Amino acid sequence: MSKINVIEMHATWLTINSIIGCTNGCKYCFLQSSNGNISKPKILVNPKEAINQLLLSKYYTSDIPINLLPNTDPFLNEYNIKYLEQLFTLLNEKQVTNNLIIVTKCYIPDYFINYIKKLINIRDNIVFYLSYSGLDNYIEPNVNHEKIKENFINLNKHGIKIIHYFRPLVPMNSTQEKIDEVLGFVKKYTNISVITGLKLKENFIDKINFWDEIGDRRNESIKAEGVWPEQAYNYFYKNYQMKDHYVFQTNLCALSLSTGKSCLAYYKSLECKNCNICPLKQRELCKNSYNSMNYDEIELKLKENINKIANQKKSINYILDIDNNMLTLENIKLSIGDLSYLTNVMNLKICTNEKKDKDNYFNTSLINAKPLILPGNMSNTNHFLDKYYTRAIELKIRFKKTEPKDWDVMTTLAELTVQIGHVFNVKFKYKIFNEKNRNIIDIGDEVCDVLLQICYIAYLEDINLKNIKNHNFYDLNFIPIILGQLMETFMEEKGYRYYKKRDGYLTNKDFIIERIRNLFALIYNLGIINGIDLEYEFEKMLKDANGFLDNYNV
């Protein structure tokens, strides 16, 4: 009978996966690929065997953090807690000094907290990740959220290290009000949060039934480092204002702050520069600890460690980016675990552009995967309309003085068609159709012109754009279809064409209302997908246009 391997190297830490199964039933959980999120925990090997495997693992070094029982919740039941205690006992007996990580969203009983208090007198590097994200029991059916809050209070009272795990960020917990609520509670007990979007794999993505856009962009979601609601991403990376509460995407950096050490593996990386919000004192600690290796040192250390884990015989080609403290391997496929191990031991972010075949771990930035930010949810479009709809109409009315004839809905539709042509011209850069001496080069400005015309059509037809029922429109091919349908229906409504009733709609006006809303959502999403800051661009367009009109003389 073959031995069950329960040691895995994940993107941050080495894991002891000797129990699998959980009854919390969380609808985002990776265990649901085998219904493991609604299954009683199963012990795969006893604690002694698990520790033996750990110490014999090719990935084991005394510096790599160890996560205990992440394929269950360690505090799900008394059996899990007893097993966890045995792991701690054996780790101490074997004098394993690594940082020890426990992730939970279950209640930690008082007796176990007292047990940990005694342990931290011996080793002060046990860190509890408390998973609390403001989600309700629709998403986390069997989680007692009030008990999670008690964990923060109780661990903090006894001086036990806490990192807040704010995961996953999904539409239900990504409003400013909800994030403020979660962090407002958490910051009283810890100053560190690790945030992530929704991590997905092909073996369970089709069970995600609470976020429609995931299904619409299935392949992109699988390939992404994580899927984020745009509102949450902007909260942390454009508008974050909470002083003295630090936010990380990289667990190693959060752990380093918690344990008072530097994190050289991600120092100067893109995550360090663009994602992690950490104190100046911590950045100074990393800076002072950093020693740039020369090429010979890197090559020798890289070859030595790759041979340890992958038995690589051929020479290794790589690109070294000193400015971002990153090395990209070019002629070898490694697993996420391999790359994570190398990153840990080399204090240098080690990447490839694709992961090893049959590697079933989540995608990460170690294979240069990028976050997928999904736009178009109702709160974003409503906020935009609240801020700009009235000003857009005021601008269109001001433009009347430049128009030789009065505009109606048909001429505005014609102008909408013109502006959509400009968007496509800028986006696809078809030289054959470029017009000389036309300043049509800014896709942000052109997208805003389209939104302006849609707002004016809604104004002329007394349509409330805020009641958009479906935001799941991303395909550019929809644009000419919707535009053609609108043009045809308006021509019928105005008596230019034979009138046809649209099936499924009480009136043709109902059909027009839905299509106008669809087009607004589609153009809004097109802007976000192309990296446009729509509020900035719209503000700029209003300022420029009003400035032009201020100086306009007939």
XYZ file of C-alpha atoms in Angstrom:
554
model
C 0.000 0.000 0.000
C 1.490 3.359 -1.076
C 2.098 6.007 1.563
C -0.157 9.075 1.484
C 1.901 12.236 1.108
C 0.453 14.939 3.362
C 3.161 17.609 2.973
C 2.701 20.261 0.284
C 4.540 23.466 -0.516
C 2.051 26.243 -1.174
C 2.667 29.747 -2.474
C 3.796 30.988 0.941
C 4.296 28.126 3.353
C 4.848 24.423 3.824
C 1.599 22.700 4.811
C 0.716 19.658 6.885
C -2.443 18.355 5.188
C -2.988 15.246 7.265
C -6.708 15.926 7.827
C -9.085 16.700 4.970
C -12.713 17.748 5.087
C -14.829 20.474 6.654
C -18.506 20.977 7.446
C -18.568 24.781 7.309
C -19.954 24.563 3.756
C -18.378 27.787 2.484
C -19.457 28.371 -1.116
C -16.057 29.659 -2.245
C -14.003 26.793 -0.753
C -11.582 24.810 -2.935
C -12.637 21.616 -1.108
C -15.979 21.674 -2.898
C -14.333 20.090 -5.942
C -14.932 16.798 -4.070
C -17.682 18.054 -1.722
C -14.997 18.260 0.942
C -16.499 21.526 2.187
C -19.548 19.596 3.445
C -17.754 16.457 4.629
C -16.652 15.304 8.069
C -12.875 15.545 8.486
C -10.874 12.464 7.615
C -7.476 11.722 9.180
C -5.039 10.585 6.482
C -2.013 9.808 8.663
C -1.324 10.039 12.378
C 0.517 13.091 13.816
C 3.828 11.264 14.168
C 3.838 10.214 10.516
C 2.882 13.745 9.466
C 5.871 15.258 11.319
C 8.222 12.619 9.949
C 7.102 13.474 6.422
C 7.569 17.171 7.140
C 11.181 16.776 8.250
C 11.985 14.523 5.286
C 10.359 16.814 2.729
C 12.645 18.191 0.038
C 11.124 21.585 0.778
C 11.791 21.642 4.504
C 14.162 24.239 5.912
C 14.022 25.875 9.317
C 13.118 29.264 7.786
C 9.974 28.338 5.858
C 6.657 28.934 7.663
C 4.530 25.847 8.381
C 0.746 25.950 8.086
C -1.024 23.342 10.217
C -4.071 21.537 8.763
C -5.269 23.962 6.047
C -7.404 21.250 4.349
C -9.800 21.356 7.284
C -10.471 23.840 10.043
C -8.249 22.960 13.017
C -11.007 24.013 15.447
C -13.947 22.418 13.669
C -14.367 19.749 16.353
C -12.663 18.160 19.367
C -10.932 15.519 17.226
C -9.225 18.182 15.117
C -8.197 20.144 18.216
C -6.705 17.047 19.847
C -4.789 16.255 16.658
C -3.499 19.848 16.537
C -2.243 19.589 20.114
C -0.346 16.402 19.213
C 1.279 18.196 16.278
C 2.458 20.990 18.562
C 3.864 18.490 21.048
C 5.813 16.630 18.361
C 7.088 19.839 16.752
C 8.486 20.952 20.087
C 10.012 17.545 20.786
C 11.742 17.665 17.380
C 12.865 21.238 18.098
C 11.180 22.561 14.942
C 11.593 26.337 15.227
C 9.729 27.470 12.101
C 6.936 30.034 12.265
C 3.727 28.063 12.853
C 0.499 29.198 11.214
C -3.072 28.260 12.141
C -5.907 29.507 9.905
C -9.441 29.309 11.276
C -12.964 30.649 11.119
C -14.168 28.448 14.002
C -14.287 29.264 17.696
C -11.060 28.663 19.637
C -11.934 27.315 23.101
C -10.469 28.898 26.218
C -8.540 25.814 27.226
C -6.677 25.817 23.897
C -5.820 29.499 24.268
C -4.352 28.711 27.687
C -2.384 25.870 26.073
C -0.996 28.291 23.440
C -0.118 30.828 26.147
C 2.178 28.269 27.729
C 3.709 27.417 24.350
C 4.542 31.015 23.463
C 6.621 31.250 26.596
C 8.834 28.700 24.820
C 8.405 29.897 21.222
C 6.891 33.265 20.325
C 6.298 32.536 16.637
C 2.821 30.987 16.605
C 0.517 33.126 14.473
C -3.261 32.797 14.188
C -4.880 33.839 10.920
C -8.495 34.679 11.769
C -10.666 34.526 8.680
C -13.357 37.178 8.998
C -14.721 38.869 5.886
C -18.159 40.210 6.692
C -19.929 37.537 4.649
C -23.283 36.157 5.743
C -24.556 32.608 6.163
C -25.662 32.392 2.566
C -21.978 32.238 1.577
C -20.644 30.695 4.818
C -23.617 28.546 5.908
C -22.253 26.967 9.065
C -19.896 29.674 10.316
C -20.708 31.492 13.546
C -19.467 34.994 12.814
C -19.986 36.254 16.350
C -17.694 33.486 17.601
C -14.997 34.625 15.162
C -15.194 38.075 16.721
C -14.709 36.477 20.132
C -11.491 34.887 18.813
C -10.054 38.346 18.089
C -10.941 39.542 21.571
C -9.646 36.460 23.392
C -6.363 36.020 21.501
C -5.565 39.714 21.762
C -6.276 39.701 25.502
C -3.646 36.993 25.997
C -1.009 38.590 23.750
C -1.191 35.938 21.019
C -0.240 37.051 17.508
C -3.175 37.663 15.144
C -3.287 38.338 11.423
C -6.678 39.147 9.973
C -7.479 37.120 6.852
C -9.846 39.243 4.750
C -10.752 36.651 2.144
C -12.309 36.284 -0.237
C -13.382 39.716 -1.368
C -16.512 39.164 -3.482
C -19.356 41.535 -4.445
C -21.272 40.911 -1.197
C -18.517 42.269 1.066
C -16.869 44.838 -1.201
C -18.900 47.963 -0.595
C -17.114 50.744 1.242
C -19.588 50.404 4.094
C -18.945 46.665 4.544
C -15.151 46.946 4.333
C -15.211 49.831 6.810
C -17.349 47.713 9.134
C -14.988 44.728 9.011
C -11.774 46.734 9.421
C -13.380 48.954 12.026
C -13.818 45.912 14.260
C -10.581 44.127 13.385
C -8.192 47.053 13.911
C -8.989 47.065 17.632
C -7.223 43.689 17.974
C -4.595 43.557 15.214
C -3.000 46.053 12.850
C -2.383 43.509 10.058
C -4.774 42.242 7.379
C -4.048 39.974 4.424
C -6.507 40.555 1.587
C -7.268 38.373 -1.424
C -9.808 38.189 -4.162
C -11.512 34.913 -5.007
C -9.022 32.149 -5.821
C -10.332 29.716 -8.425
C -9.400 26.451 -10.071
C -11.000 24.585 -12.941
C -12.126 21.724 -10.702
C -14.600 23.852 -8.751
C -15.204 27.112 -10.644
C -18.540 25.865 -11.990
C -19.848 25.561 -8.428
C -19.459 29.303 -7.834
C -23.123 30.360 -7.983
C -23.022 33.743 -6.256
C -21.038 35.826 -8.775
C -22.469 35.707 -12.295
C -19.531 37.465 -13.952
C -17.282 34.514 -13.049
C -19.235 32.266 -15.402
C -19.213 34.876 -18.149
C -15.432 35.145 -17.961
C -14.648 31.602 -16.930
C -11.337 31.097 -18.736
C -9.920 34.433 -17.598
C -10.992 33.683 -14.022
C -9.186 30.322 -14.026
C -5.975 31.880 -15.351
C -6.046 34.854 -12.980
C -4.054 35.212 -9.765
C -7.414 35.978 -8.172
C -10.713 37.579 -9.115
C -11.498 40.908 -7.449
C -14.555 43.128 -7.409
C -13.476 46.476 -8.787
C -14.913 48.354 -5.816
C -12.813 46.412 -3.291
C -9.669 46.696 -5.403
C -10.109 50.456 -5.653
C -10.816 50.732 -1.922
C -7.421 49.294 -1.042
C -5.273 50.473 -3.948
C -6.727 53.868 -4.837
C -8.639 55.162 -1.849
C -7.198 53.474 1.236
C -7.209 55.897 4.152
C -7.037 53.809 7.326
C -3.915 54.911 9.159
C -2.002 52.462 11.334
C -3.746 49.409 9.860
C -1.545 47.597 7.383
C -2.730 45.563 4.421
C -0.845 42.897 2.463
C -1.327 40.617 -0.514
C 1.800 38.630 0.331
C 1.579 36.467 3.437
C 5.353 36.394 3.911
C 5.378 40.175 4.347
C 2.463 40.104 6.795
C 4.175 37.367 8.783
C 7.415 39.320 8.853
C 5.679 42.364 10.301
C 3.916 40.172 12.875
C 7.148 38.509 13.999
C 9.345 41.627 13.805
C 11.585 40.479 10.946
C 12.380 41.681 7.444
C 10.919 40.032 4.331
C 13.606 40.029 1.681
C 11.872 37.520 -0.592
C 9.411 40.208 -1.733
C 11.440 43.329 -1.003
C 11.398 45.690 -4.032
C 8.943 43.375 -5.830
C 5.862 44.660 -7.643
C 3.774 43.507 -4.679
C 6.037 45.420 -2.317
C 5.799 48.590 -4.389
C 2.196 48.479 -5.556
C 0.123 46.254 -3.260
C 1.416 45.972 0.280
C 0.545 48.851 2.590
C 3.065 48.473 5.380
C 4.650 50.851 7.916
C 7.672 52.927 6.991
C 9.569 51.326 9.866
C 9.088 47.873 8.273
C 10.251 49.113 4.878
C 13.353 50.561 6.501
C 14.013 47.217 8.208
C 13.864 45.434 4.852
C 16.022 48.078 3.193
C 18.707 47.827 5.864
C 18.705 44.013 5.725
C 18.884 43.817 1.930
C 22.128 42.895 0.226
C 21.992 42.630 -3.535
C 23.631 39.392 -4.705
C 25.937 39.405 -7.693
C 25.280 37.224 -10.732
C 27.748 34.501 -9.743
C 26.200 34.125 -6.277
C 22.706 33.960 -7.708
C 23.601 31.373 -10.343
C 25.406 29.134 -7.850
C 22.607 29.286 -5.273
C 19.896 28.851 -7.895
C 21.540 25.786 -9.413
C 22.113 24.248 -6.005
C 18.487 24.634 -4.926
C 16.900 23.660 -8.234
C 18.951 20.477 -8.249
C 17.655 19.729 -4.772
C 13.985 19.892 -5.760
C 13.881 19.203 -9.499
C 17.014 17.260 -10.474
C 17.720 19.710 -13.288
C 20.633 18.624 -15.502
C 20.632 21.187 -18.291
C 21.829 24.755 -17.849
C 19.294 27.279 -16.596
C 18.364 30.373 -18.557
C 16.879 33.274 -16.657
C 16.256 37.008 -16.699
C 17.306 38.905 -13.589
C 15.442 42.094 -12.775
C 17.478 43.741 -10.010
C 15.165 46.762 -9.761
C 12.207 44.538 -8.832
C 14.247 41.861 -6.998
C 12.862 39.207 -9.338
C 14.306 36.366 -11.380
C 12.301 34.782 -14.212
C 13.263 31.252 -15.289
C 12.969 30.690 -19.024
C 13.698 27.076 -19.921
C 12.249 25.053 -17.077
C 8.730 24.381 -15.823
C 8.377 24.254 -12.068
C 5.417 23.835 -9.765
C 4.100 26.684 -7.627
C 5.577 24.809 -4.665
C 9.001 24.715 -6.314
C 8.892 28.435 -7.061
C 7.727 29.262 -3.554
C 10.530 27.201 -2.036
C 13.109 28.950 -4.212
C 11.667 32.369 -3.350
C 11.906 31.556 0.359
C 15.437 30.208 0.371
C 16.953 32.701 -2.080
C 15.308 35.843 -0.666
C 14.524 36.697 -4.258
C 11.203 36.363 -6.050
C 11.564 33.431 -8.474
C 9.036 33.256 -11.324
C 8.246 31.434 -14.535
C 5.737 32.346 -17.207
C 3.867 29.052 -16.890
C 3.557 26.430 -14.229
C 4.453 22.768 -14.387
C 2.016 20.453 -16.153
C -0.643 18.939 -13.845
C 0.156 21.421 -11.086
C -3.256 21.858 -9.519
C -2.387 24.670 -7.120
C -3.973 28.121 -7.469
C -2.326 30.526 -9.882
C -0.082 33.130 -8.261
C 2.218 35.968 -9.252
C 5.060 33.406 -9.185
C 3.878 32.338 -12.651
C 3.220 35.987 -13.501
C -0.537 35.543 -13.165
C -2.362 38.852 -12.774
C -5.492 39.751 -10.806
C -8.728 39.860 -12.783
C -10.765 42.867 -11.705
C -14.426 42.500 -12.576
C -16.304 45.740 -13.158
C -19.888 46.641 -13.797
C -21.607 45.835 -10.521
C -24.602 47.957 -9.588
C -22.926 49.920 -6.837
C -20.231 51.161 -9.256
C -22.576 52.284 -12.028
C -25.017 53.831 -9.577
C -22.207 55.771 -7.914
C -21.039 57.005 -11.316
C -24.559 58.085 -12.301
C -25.165 59.774 -8.959
C -22.013 61.778 -9.471
C -22.197 62.625 -13.190
C -25.658 62.153 -14.707
C -26.988 65.639 -13.895
C -23.744 67.304 -14.941
C -23.789 65.338 -18.207
C -27.285 66.602 -19.037
C -26.324 70.163 -18.119
C -23.367 69.913 -20.525
C -25.532 68.591 -23.377
C -28.004 71.442 -22.870
C -25.144 73.949 -22.960
C -24.000 72.454 -26.281
C -27.289 73.552 -27.885
C -25.764 76.922 -28.677
C -23.248 75.211 -30.996
C -25.913 73.243 -32.918
C -27.352 74.731 -36.139
C -30.508 72.658 -35.643
C -32.220 71.245 -32.579
C -31.274 67.679 -31.644
C -33.797 64.988 -30.833
C -33.387 61.340 -29.908
C -32.666 60.339 -33.533
C -29.834 62.837 -33.982
C -28.440 61.878 -30.566
C -28.487 58.231 -31.672
C -26.578 59.271 -34.778
C -24.019 61.090 -32.599
C -23.798 57.998 -30.371
C -22.935 55.955 -33.477
C -20.217 58.475 -34.380
C -18.663 58.281 -30.913
C -18.758 54.478 -30.837
C -16.894 54.540 -34.162
C -14.243 56.700 -32.510
C -13.875 54.201 -29.642
C -13.296 51.340 -32.061
C -10.908 53.452 -34.122
C -8.724 54.221 -31.093
C -8.919 50.728 -29.621
C -8.060 48.760 -32.760
C -5.923 51.388 -34.550
C -7.066 50.551 -38.086
C -4.671 52.709 -40.121
C -6.641 52.184 -43.330
C -9.570 54.148 -41.846
C -7.651 56.821 -39.962
C -8.654 60.387 -40.842
C -5.811 62.835 -41.196
C -5.682 65.781 -38.833
C -8.319 64.317 -36.503
C -7.347 64.199 -32.834
C -8.984 60.833 -32.103
C -6.330 59.201 -29.944
C -7.625 59.015 -26.346
C -9.830 55.995 -25.653
C -10.780 57.347 -22.213
C -12.139 60.545 -23.740
C -14.006 58.646 -26.466
C -15.604 56.210 -23.998
C -16.792 59.171 -21.927
C -18.295 60.766 -25.052
C -20.307 57.583 -25.596
C -21.531 57.554 -21.994
C -22.505 61.221 -22.390
C -24.736 60.447 -25.396
C -26.351 57.459 -23.640
C -27.172 59.674 -20.646
C -28.769 62.252 -22.949
C -30.899 59.640 -24.732
C -32.052 58.416 -21.316
C -32.901 62.028 -20.394
C -34.876 62.630 -23.609
C -36.828 59.379 -23.154
C -37.259 59.690 -19.371
C -35.317 56.445 -18.690
C -33.791 55.737 -15.276
C -30.352 54.292 -16.026
C -29.793 53.264 -12.405
C -32.179 50.299 -12.575
C -29.755 48.105 -14.519
C -30.731 44.488 -13.890
C -27.845 42.778 -15.678
C -24.266 44.065 -15.636
C -22.727 40.976 -17.256
C -21.879 42.508 -20.617
C -18.266 42.534 -21.769
C -18.267 41.387 -25.407
C -17.615 44.182 -27.924
C -19.654 42.266 -30.487
C -22.782 43.200 -28.534
C -22.326 46.905 -29.308
C -23.402 46.996 -33.003
C -26.255 44.575 -32.241
C -27.678 46.734 -29.441
C -27.086 49.923 -31.424
C -28.903 48.484 -34.451
C -31.826 47.324 -32.324
C -32.143 50.753 -30.717
C -31.980 52.553 -34.055
C -34.614 50.263 -35.586
C -37.001 50.520 -32.634
C -36.713 54.312 -32.416
C -37.318 54.580 -36.176
C -40.501 52.568 -35.663
C -41.507 54.654 -32.656
C -41.049 57.867 -34.661
C -42.952 56.562 -37.692
C -40.039 56.002 -40.090
C -40.465 52.228 -40.241
C -43.240 49.686 -39.988
C -44.059 49.078 -36.296
C -43.257 45.605 -34.860
C -44.031 44.513 -31.307
C -41.078 42.958 -29.433
C -41.867 39.552 -27.939
C -41.459 39.364 -24.181
C -42.051 43.098 -23.621
C -45.319 44.839 -22.773
C -44.359 47.788 -24.960
C -41.532 48.722 -27.281
C -40.580 51.401 -24.767
C -39.798 48.605 -22.287
C -37.529 47.055 -24.934
C -35.773 50.401 -25.479
C -35.278 50.893 -21.729
C -33.615 47.516 -21.327
C -31.337 47.963 -24.334
C -30.244 51.464 -23.258
C -29.341 50.098 -19.840
C -27.513 47.152 -21.428
C -25.501 49.519 -23.607
C -24.579 51.737 -20.663
C -23.343 48.710 -18.662
C -21.389 47.426 -21.670
C -19.622 50.737 -22.362
C -18.921 51.270 -18.663
C -17.374 47.782 -18.426
C -15.399 48.385 -21.627
C -13.813 51.405 -19.991
C -12.854 49.534 -16.824
C -11.496 46.522 -18.732
C -9.230 48.867 -20.698
C -7.813 50.311 -17.476
C -9.642 53.637 -17.743
C -10.307 55.622 -14.575
C -13.788 56.656 -15.705
C -14.377 59.209 -12.963
C -11.104 60.969 -13.735
C -11.734 60.900 -17.491
C -15.329 62.074 -17.209
C -14.313 64.900 -14.896
C -11.630 65.914 -17.384
C -14.083 65.778 -20.292
C -16.598 67.970 -18.423
C -13.906 70.503 -17.559
C -12.556 70.678 -21.131
C -15.992 70.859 -22.741
C -17.291 73.511 -20.371
C -14.087 75.489 -20.885
C -14.662 75.349 -24.642
C -18.281 76.471 -24.255
C -17.286 79.332 -21.937
C -15.281 80.818 -24.811
C -17.623 79.835 -27.652
C -19.081 82.628 -29.749
C -21.565 81.999 -32.569
